[in-house]
Coordinates of C-alpha atoms in Angstrom, one line a residue:
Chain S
X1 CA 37.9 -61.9 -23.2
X2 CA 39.0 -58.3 -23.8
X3 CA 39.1 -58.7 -27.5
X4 CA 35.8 -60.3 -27.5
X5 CA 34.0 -57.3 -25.4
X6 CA 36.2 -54.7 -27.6
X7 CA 34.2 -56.0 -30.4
X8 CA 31.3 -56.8 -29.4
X9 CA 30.9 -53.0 -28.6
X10 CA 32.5 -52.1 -31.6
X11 CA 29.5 -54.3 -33.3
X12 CA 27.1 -52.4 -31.3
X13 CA 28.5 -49.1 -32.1
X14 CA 28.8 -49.6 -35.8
X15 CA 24.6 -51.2 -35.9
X16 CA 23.9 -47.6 -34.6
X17 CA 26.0 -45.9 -36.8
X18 CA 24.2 -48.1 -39.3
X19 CA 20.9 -47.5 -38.3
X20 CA 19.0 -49.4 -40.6
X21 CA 18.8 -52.6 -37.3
X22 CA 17.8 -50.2 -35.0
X23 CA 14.8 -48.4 -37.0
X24 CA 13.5 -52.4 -38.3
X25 CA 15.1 -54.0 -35.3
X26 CA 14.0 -51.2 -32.4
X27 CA 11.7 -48.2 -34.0
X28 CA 9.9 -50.3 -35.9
X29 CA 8.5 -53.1 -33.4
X30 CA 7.9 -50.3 -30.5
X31 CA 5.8 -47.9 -32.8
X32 CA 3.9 -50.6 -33.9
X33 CA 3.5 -52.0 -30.2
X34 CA 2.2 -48.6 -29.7
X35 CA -0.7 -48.7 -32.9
X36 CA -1.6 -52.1 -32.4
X37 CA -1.9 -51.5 -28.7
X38 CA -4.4 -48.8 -29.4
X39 CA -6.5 -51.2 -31.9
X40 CA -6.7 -54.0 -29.5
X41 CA -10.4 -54.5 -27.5
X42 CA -9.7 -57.4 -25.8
X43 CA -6.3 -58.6 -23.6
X44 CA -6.2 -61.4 -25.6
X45 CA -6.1 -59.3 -28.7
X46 CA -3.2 -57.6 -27.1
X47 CA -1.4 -60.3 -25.6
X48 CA -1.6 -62.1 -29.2
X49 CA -0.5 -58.3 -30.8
X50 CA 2.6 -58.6 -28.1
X51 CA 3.8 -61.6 -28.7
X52 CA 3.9 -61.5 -32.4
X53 CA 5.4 -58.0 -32.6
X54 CA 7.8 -59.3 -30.1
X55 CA 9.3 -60.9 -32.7
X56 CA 10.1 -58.4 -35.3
X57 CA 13.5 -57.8 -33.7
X58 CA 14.7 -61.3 -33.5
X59 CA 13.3 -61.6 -37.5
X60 CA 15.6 -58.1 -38.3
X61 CA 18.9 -59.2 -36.8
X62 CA 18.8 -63.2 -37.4
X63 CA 17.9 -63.3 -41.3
X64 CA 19.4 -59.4 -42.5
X65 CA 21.7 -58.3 -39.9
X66 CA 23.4 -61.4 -39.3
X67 CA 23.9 -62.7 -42.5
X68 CA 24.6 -59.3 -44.2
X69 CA 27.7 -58.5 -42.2
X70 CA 29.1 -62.1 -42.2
X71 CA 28.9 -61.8 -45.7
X72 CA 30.7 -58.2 -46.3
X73 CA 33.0 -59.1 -43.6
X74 CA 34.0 -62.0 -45.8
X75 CA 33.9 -60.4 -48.8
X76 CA 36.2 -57.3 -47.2
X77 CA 38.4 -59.7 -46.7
X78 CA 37.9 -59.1 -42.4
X79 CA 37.2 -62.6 -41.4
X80 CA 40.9 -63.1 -43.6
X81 CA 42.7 -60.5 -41.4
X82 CA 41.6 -62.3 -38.2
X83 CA 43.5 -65.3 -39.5
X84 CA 46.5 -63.5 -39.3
X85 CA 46.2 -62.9 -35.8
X86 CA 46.8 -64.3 -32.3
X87 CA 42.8 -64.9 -32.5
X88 CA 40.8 -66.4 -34.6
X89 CA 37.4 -64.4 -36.6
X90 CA 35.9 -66.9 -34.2
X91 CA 36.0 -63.8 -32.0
X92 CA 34.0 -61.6 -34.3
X93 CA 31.3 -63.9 -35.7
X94 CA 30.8 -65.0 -31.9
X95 CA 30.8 -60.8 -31.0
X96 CA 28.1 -60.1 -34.2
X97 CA 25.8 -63.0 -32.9
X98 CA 26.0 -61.8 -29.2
X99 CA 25.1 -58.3 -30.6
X100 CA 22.3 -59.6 -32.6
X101 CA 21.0 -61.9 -29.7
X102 CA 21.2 -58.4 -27.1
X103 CA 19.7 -56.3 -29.7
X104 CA 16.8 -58.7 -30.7
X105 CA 16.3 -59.4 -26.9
X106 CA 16.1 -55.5 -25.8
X107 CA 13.7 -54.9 -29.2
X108 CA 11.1 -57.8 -27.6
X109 CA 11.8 -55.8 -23.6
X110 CA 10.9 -52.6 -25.3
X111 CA 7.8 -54.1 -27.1
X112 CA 6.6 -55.5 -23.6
X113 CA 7.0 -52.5 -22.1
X114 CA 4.7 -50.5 -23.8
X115 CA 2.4 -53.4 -24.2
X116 CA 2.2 -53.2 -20.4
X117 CA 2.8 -49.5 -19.3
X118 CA 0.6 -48.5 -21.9
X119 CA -2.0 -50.3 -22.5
X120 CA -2.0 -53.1 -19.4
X121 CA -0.7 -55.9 -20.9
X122 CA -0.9 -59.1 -18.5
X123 CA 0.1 -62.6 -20.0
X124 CA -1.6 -65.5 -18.9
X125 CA 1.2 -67.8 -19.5
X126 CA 4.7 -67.7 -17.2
X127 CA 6.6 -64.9 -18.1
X128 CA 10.0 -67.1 -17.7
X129 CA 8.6 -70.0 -20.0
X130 CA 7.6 -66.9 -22.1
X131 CA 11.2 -65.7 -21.7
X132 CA 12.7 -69.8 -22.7
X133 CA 10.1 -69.6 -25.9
X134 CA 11.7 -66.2 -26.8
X135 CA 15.3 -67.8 -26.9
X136 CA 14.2 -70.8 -28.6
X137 CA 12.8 -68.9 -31.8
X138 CA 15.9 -66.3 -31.7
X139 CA 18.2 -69.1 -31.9
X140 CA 16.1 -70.8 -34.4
X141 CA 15.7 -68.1 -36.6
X142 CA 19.6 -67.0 -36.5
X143 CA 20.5 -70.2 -37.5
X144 CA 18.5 -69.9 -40.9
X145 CA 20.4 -66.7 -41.1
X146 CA 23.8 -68.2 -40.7
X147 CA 22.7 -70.9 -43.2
X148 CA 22.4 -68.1 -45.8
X149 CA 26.0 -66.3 -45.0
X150 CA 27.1 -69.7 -45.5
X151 CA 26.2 -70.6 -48.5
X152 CA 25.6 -67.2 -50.2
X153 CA 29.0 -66.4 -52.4
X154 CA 28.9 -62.3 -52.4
X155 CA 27.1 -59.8 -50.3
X156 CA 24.6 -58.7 -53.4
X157 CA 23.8 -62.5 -53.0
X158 CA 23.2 -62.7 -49.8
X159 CA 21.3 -58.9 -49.7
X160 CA 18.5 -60.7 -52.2
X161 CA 18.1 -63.9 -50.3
X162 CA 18.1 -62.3 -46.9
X163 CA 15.2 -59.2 -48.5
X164 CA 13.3 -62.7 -50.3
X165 CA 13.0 -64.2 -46.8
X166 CA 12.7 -61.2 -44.7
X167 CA 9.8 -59.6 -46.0
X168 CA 7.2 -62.4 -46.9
X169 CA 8.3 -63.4 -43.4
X170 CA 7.5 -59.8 -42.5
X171 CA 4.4 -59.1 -43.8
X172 CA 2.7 -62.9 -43.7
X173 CA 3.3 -64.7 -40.8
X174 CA 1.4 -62.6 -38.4
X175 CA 4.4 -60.3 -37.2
X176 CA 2.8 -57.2 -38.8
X177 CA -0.8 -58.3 -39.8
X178 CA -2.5 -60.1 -37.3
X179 CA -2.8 -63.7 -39.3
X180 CA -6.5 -64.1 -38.2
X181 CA -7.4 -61.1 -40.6
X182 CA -6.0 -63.4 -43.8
X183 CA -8.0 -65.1 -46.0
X184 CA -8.1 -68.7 -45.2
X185 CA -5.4 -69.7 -47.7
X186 CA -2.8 -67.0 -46.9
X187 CA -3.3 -68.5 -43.2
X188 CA -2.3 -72.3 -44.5
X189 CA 0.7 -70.7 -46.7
X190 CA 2.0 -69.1 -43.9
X191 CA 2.7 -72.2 -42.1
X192 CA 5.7 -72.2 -44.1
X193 CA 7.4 -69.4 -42.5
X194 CA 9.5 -70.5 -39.5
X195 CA 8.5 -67.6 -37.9
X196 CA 5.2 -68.5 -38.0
X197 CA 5.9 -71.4 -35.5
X198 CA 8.2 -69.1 -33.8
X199 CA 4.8 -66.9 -32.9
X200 CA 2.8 -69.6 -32.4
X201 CA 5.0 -71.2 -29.6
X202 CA 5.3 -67.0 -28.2
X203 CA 1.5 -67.2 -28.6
X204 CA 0.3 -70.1 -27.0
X205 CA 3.1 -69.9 -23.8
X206 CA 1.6 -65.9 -23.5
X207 CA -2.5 -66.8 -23.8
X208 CA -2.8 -70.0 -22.8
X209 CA 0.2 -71.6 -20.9
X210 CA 1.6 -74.2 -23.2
X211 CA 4.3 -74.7 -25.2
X212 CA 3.2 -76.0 -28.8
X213 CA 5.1 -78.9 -29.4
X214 CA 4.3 -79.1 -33.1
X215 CA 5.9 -76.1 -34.0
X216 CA 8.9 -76.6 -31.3
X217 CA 9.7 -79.8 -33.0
X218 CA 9.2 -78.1 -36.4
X219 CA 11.5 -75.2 -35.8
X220 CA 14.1 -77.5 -33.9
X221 CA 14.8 -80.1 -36.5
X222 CA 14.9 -76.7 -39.3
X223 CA 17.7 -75.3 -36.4
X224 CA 19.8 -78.4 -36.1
X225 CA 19.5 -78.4 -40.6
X226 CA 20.8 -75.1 -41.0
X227 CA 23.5 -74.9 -38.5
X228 CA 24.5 -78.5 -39.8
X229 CA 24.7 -77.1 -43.2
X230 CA 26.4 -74.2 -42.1
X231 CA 29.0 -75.8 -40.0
X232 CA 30.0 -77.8 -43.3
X233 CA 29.7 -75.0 -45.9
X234 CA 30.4 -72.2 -44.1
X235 CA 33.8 -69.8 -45.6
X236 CA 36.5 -67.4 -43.7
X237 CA 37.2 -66.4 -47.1
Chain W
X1 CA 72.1 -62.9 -39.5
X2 CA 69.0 -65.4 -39.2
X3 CA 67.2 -66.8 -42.0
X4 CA 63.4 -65.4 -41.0
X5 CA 61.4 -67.0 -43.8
X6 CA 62.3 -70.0 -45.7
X7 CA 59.7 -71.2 -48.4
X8 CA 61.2 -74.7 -50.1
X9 CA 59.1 -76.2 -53.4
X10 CA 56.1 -73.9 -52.9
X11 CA 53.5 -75.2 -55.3
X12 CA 50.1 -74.1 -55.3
X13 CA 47.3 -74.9 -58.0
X14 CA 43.6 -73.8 -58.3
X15 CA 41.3 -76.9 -60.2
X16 CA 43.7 -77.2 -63.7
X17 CA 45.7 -73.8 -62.8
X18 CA 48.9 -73.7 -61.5
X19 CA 49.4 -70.5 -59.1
X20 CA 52.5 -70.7 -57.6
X21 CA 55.2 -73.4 -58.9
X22 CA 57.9 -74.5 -57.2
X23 CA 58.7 -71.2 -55.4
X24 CA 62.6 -71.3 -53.2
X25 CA 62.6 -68.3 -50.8
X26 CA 64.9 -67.3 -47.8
X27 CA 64.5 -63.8 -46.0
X28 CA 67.2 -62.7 -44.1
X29 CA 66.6 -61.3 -40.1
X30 CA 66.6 -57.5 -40.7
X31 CA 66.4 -57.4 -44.8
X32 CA 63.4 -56.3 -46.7
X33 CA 62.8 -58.9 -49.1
X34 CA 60.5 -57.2 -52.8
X35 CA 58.4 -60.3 -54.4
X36 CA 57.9 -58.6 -57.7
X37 CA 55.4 -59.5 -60.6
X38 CA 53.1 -58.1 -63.0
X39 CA 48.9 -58.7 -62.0
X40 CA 48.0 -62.4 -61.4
X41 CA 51.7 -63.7 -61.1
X42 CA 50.7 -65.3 -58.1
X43 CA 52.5 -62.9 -55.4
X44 CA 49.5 -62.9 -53.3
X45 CA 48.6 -66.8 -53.4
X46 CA 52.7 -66.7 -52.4
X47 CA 51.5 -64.5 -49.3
X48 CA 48.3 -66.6 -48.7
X49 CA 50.4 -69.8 -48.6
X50 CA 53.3 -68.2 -46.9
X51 CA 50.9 -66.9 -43.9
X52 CA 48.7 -70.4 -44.0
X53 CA 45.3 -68.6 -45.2
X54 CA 45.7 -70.9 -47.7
X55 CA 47.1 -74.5 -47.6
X56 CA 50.2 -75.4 -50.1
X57 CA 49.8 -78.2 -52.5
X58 CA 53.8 -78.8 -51.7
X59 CA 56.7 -77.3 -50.4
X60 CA 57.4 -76.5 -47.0
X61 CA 56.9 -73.1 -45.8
X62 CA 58.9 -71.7 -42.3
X63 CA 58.3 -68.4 -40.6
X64 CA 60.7 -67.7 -37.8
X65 CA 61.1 -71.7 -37.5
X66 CA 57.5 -72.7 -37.5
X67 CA 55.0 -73.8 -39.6
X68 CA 52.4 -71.1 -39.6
X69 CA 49.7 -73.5 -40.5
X70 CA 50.5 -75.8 -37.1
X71 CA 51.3 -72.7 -34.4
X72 CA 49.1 -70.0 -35.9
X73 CA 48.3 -68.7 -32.8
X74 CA 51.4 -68.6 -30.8
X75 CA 53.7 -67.2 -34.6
X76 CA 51.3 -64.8 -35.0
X77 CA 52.0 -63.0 -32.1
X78 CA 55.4 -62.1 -33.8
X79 CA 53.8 -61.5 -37.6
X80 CA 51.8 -58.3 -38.2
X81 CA 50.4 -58.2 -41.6
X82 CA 49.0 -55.7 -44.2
X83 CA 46.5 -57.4 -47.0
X84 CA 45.7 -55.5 -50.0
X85 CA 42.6 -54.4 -48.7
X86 CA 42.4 -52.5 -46.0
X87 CA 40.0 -55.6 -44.3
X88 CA 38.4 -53.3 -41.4
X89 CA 34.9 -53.8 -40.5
X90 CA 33.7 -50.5 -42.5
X91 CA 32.6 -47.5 -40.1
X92 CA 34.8 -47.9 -36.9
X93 CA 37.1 -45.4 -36.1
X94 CA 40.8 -45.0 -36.0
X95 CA 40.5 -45.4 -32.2
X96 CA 38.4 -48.7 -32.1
X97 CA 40.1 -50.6 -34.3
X98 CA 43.9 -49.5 -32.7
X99 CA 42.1 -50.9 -29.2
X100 CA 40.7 -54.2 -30.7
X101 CA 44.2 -54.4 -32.6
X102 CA 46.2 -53.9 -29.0
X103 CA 44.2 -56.1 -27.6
X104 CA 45.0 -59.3 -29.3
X105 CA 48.7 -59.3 -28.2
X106 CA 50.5 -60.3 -25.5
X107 CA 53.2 -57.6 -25.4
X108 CA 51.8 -55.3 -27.6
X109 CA 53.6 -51.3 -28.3
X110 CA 52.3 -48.0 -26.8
X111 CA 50.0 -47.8 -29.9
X112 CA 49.2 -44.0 -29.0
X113 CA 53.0 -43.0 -28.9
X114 CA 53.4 -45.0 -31.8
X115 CA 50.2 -43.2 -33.0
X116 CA 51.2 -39.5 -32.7
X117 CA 54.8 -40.5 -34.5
X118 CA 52.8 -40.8 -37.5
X119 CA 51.1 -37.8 -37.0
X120 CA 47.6 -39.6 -36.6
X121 CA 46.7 -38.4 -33.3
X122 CA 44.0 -36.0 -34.2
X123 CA 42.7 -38.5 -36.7
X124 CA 41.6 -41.0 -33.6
X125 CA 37.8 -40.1 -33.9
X126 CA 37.7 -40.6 -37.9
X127 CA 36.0 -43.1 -39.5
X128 CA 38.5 -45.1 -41.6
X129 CA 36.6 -45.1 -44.4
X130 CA 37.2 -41.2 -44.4
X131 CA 41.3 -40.9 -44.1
X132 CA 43.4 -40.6 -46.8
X133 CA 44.7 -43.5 -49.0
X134 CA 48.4 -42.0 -47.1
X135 CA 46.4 -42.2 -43.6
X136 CA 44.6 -45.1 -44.2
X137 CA 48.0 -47.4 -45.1
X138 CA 50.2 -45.5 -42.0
X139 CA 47.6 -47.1 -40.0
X140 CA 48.1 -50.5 -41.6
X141 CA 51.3 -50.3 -40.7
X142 CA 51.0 -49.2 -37.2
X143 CA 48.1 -51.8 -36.3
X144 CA 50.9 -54.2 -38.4
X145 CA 53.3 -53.5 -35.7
X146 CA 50.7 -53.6 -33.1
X147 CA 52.3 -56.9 -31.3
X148 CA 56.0 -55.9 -31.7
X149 CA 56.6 -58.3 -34.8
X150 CA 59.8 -59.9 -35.6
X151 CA 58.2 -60.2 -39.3
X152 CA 56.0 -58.0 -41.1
X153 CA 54.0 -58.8 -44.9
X154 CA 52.8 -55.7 -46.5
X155 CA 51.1 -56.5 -50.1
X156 CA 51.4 -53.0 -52.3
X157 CA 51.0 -51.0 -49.3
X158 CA 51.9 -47.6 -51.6
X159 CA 49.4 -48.5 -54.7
X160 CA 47.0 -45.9 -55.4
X161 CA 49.0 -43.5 -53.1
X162 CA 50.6 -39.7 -54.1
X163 CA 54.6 -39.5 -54.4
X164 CA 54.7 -37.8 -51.3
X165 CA 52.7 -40.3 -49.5
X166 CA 54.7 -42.9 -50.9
X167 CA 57.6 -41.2 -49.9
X168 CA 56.6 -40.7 -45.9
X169 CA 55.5 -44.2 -46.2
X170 CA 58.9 -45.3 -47.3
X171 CA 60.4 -43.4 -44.1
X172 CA 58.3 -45.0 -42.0
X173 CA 59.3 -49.4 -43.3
X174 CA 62.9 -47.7 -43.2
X175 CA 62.7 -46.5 -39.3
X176 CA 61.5 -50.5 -38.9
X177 CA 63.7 -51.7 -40.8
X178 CA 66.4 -49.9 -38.0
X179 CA 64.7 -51.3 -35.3
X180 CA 65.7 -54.7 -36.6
X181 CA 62.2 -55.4 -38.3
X182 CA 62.3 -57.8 -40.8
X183 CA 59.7 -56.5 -44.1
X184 CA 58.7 -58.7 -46.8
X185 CA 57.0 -56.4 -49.3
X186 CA 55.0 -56.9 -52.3
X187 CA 55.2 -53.7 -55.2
X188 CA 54.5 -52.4 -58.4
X189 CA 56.7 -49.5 -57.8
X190 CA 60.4 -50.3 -59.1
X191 CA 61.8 -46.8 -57.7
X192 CA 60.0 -48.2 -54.1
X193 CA 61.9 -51.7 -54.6
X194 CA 65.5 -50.2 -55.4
X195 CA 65.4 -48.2 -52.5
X196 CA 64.0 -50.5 -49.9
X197 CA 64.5 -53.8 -50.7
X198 CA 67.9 -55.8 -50.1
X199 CA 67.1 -58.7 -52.2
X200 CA 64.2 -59.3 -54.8
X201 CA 62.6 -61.8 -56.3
X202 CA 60.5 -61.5 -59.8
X203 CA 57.9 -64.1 -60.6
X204 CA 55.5 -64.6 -63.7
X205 CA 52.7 -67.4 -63.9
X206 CA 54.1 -68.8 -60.4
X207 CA 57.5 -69.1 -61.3
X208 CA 60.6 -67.6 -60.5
X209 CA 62.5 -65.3 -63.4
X210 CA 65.4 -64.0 -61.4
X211 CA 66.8 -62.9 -57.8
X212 CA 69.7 -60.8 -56.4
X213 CA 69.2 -57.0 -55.5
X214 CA 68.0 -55.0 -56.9
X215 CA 71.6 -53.5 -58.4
X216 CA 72.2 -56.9 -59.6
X217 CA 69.3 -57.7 -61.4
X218 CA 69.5 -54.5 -63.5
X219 CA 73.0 -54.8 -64.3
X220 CA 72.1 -58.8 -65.2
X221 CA 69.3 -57.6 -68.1
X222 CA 71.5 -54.9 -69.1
X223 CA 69.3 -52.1 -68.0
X224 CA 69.3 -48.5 -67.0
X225 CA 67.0 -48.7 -64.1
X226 CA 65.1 -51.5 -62.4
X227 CA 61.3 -50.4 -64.3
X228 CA 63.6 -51.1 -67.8
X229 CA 64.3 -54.3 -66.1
X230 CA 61.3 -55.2 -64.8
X231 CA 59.2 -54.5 -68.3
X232 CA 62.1 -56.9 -70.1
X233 CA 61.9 -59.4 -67.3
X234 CA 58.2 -59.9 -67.5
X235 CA 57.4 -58.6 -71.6
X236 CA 60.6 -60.3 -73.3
X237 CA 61.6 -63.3 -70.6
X238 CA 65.0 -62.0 -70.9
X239 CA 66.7 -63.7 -67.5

């Protein structure tokens, strides 16, 4: 248990250090919060702004964060080490995801609070089912992340497929621009992105109390594939 | 004295190559023990398979009696170990990774005693990225020891290091080697090997080209020095 808080804050320390999570993980989602916030007439504008936004920190540690430091900590030969030890690099990918699941979930408490201090944010929808929804998609969208350190052979690999996925991911399924703003087309192309469901669920629990069952099943059979494939293929080394 | 380490038949291939073949080894409680070969003559793989980070095709492998594949857990609480690489999550400091290090043993030393000795103390806030190459492989060896080991595997702790590095380095496996440490070493350095190692073994492609010490196996290729030795060992195949 000590080892496993020892890293874990060592994990937190070094994403500061780092940076790069915190300004698209943190920075990133709060000033947009704070923009969006500003353009929104209606609470349902807002409430729809919130709960996509909310999401940008989940999207930033499950498919770069995660994936990019199980995949240098293989290639540096750190996952390795920890087989030579009394513990297993169990430990460590267990600490990362812990890390990524607290930053992501403090990025989406950030985002709510300004939604709500500043600019009166009230969701129609339960805030604990909101809360359940939140979890769901995190987890979901981790697991396409570990999918990716699994089957990605070097970190340069893995830095291109997690930048391929990230970004059109990003920009296109409403976590940035609102998707009602898209053409018609780029609104059915989206419904590829997994975090598209993801905001849909957030979206539907926040305006109108209920959970989308289309995307949940969606985004649950894509979970149980990746960590499947990543339970088979995944490497210490 | 104990025997420590005993590999029997080691074979290891990857797809059509043959790594390691049929590799006898016995280390001695309280020796250092040189495995000695040129690039890609399968001394790492030998470590790999030794330590159970990779699995033999063959042989049997013992480390202080057990099979390190089948008790990893409980044996390596008396192994410390030094890979090639440094293998540190890049950007922690000296300090956090001596913490996570202590934490992982049982009965584990006074890692900032141990820590002053080698004159890191006021290197506990750097980033190990940023020591020295000297630093950087005295910490190997102190997070090595972390656990009190019976056994410790360093592969080329000195390479890319200064003479004098080298040197304090050398000071430091020899104070272990007091304390009843036993060191299994890998090098490239044949001035390092004759003055640590009690017994040496040279491999090329996987296979064994001689043993003895290191006073032996000059005298036995009619050499001046163990380098002269080494370069006919491994260039002519004179055994």
């Amino acid at each position: 248990m000590k080892t496993l808080r020892l890293l874990y804050m060592a994990e937190v320390k070094l994403s500061v250090r780092e940076m790069s999570s915190v300004i698209f993980g943190i920075l990133l989602p709060v000033g947009l919060m704070g923009l969006m916030g500003m353009f929104a007439d209606t609470q349902l504008e807002l409430i729809r702004a919130f709960a996509a936004i909310a999401t940008i920190g989940l999207v930033s540690t499950g498919i770069m964060s995660l994936p990019l430091s199980l995949s240098s900590y293989r290639e540096k030969k750190v996952l390795k080490r920890y087989k030579v030890t009394p513990i297993s690099p169990t430990h460590l990918l267990a600490a990362h995801v812990l890390h990524c699941f607290s930053l992501s979930t403090l990025s989406m408490v950030l985002v709510f609070l300004v939604a709500w201090l500043g600019f009166g944010l009230e969701i129609v929808g339960s805030l604990w089912l909101f809360l359940g929804g939140y979890v769901f998609v995190m987890i979901a969208i981790h697991s396409i992340g570990m999918l990716v350190a699994s089957v990605s052979p070097r970190e340069k690999t893995t830095g291109a497929i997690s930048s391929a996925l990230f970004f059109p991911m990003f920009l296109l399924s409403g976590a940035t621009i609102p998707l009602t703003i898209l053409p018609e087309f780029m609104q059915t192309l989206a419904q590829i992105f997994p975090l598209t469901h993801g905001i849909t669920i957030l979206t539907d629990i926040a305006t109108i109390n209920e959970f989308n069952t289309v995307s949940f099943l969606i985004l649950f059979v894509l979970t149980g594939i990746c960590l499947m494939i990543s339970v088979k293929t995944f490497k210490w080394e | 004295m104990g025997e420590v380490i005993r590999v029997s038949g080691l074979t290891k291939r990857f797809g059509q190559k043959i790594a390691v073949q049929d590799l006898h080894l016995s280390v001695r409680a309280g020796s250092i023990f040189g495995l000695l070969g040129s690039n890609g003559a399968g001394k790492s793989t030998t470590i790999d398979c030794m330590l159970g980070t990779e699995r033999a095709d063959a042989g049997e492998i013992r480390i202080l009696g057990t099979d390190p594949r089948a008790n990893r857990r409980s044996l390596f609480q008396h192994v410390g170990v030094q890979f090639q690489e440094s293998a540190f999550q890049s950007g922690l400091k000296v300090r956090e990774i001596c913490e996570i290090t202590h934490s992982l043993y049982e009965n584990p030393i006074d890692w900032q005693k141990t820590v002053a000795e080698f004159e890191l103390s006021d290197k506990l806030k750097t980033t190990i990225s940023d020591l020295s190459g000297g630093e950087r492989q005295k910490l190997c060896i102190l997070l090595a020891m972390m656990g009190r080991p019976k056994v410790i595997f360093l592969d080329e702790l000195t390479t890319g290091l200064d003479p004098v590095a080298r040197r304090d380095i050398w000071q430091t496996l020899l104070r272990l080697k007091q304390t009843g440490v036993t060191l299994f070493l890998t090098s490239h350095y044949m001035d390092e090997v004759e003055k640590l190692c009690d017994e040496i073994l040279v491999i090329k492609g996987g296979k064994e080209l001689i043993r003895g010490t290191a006073a032996d196996v000059v005298h036995r290729t009619d050499s001046e020095n163990m380098d002269e030795a080494f370069v006919k060992l491994v260039e002519e195949g004179i055994r």
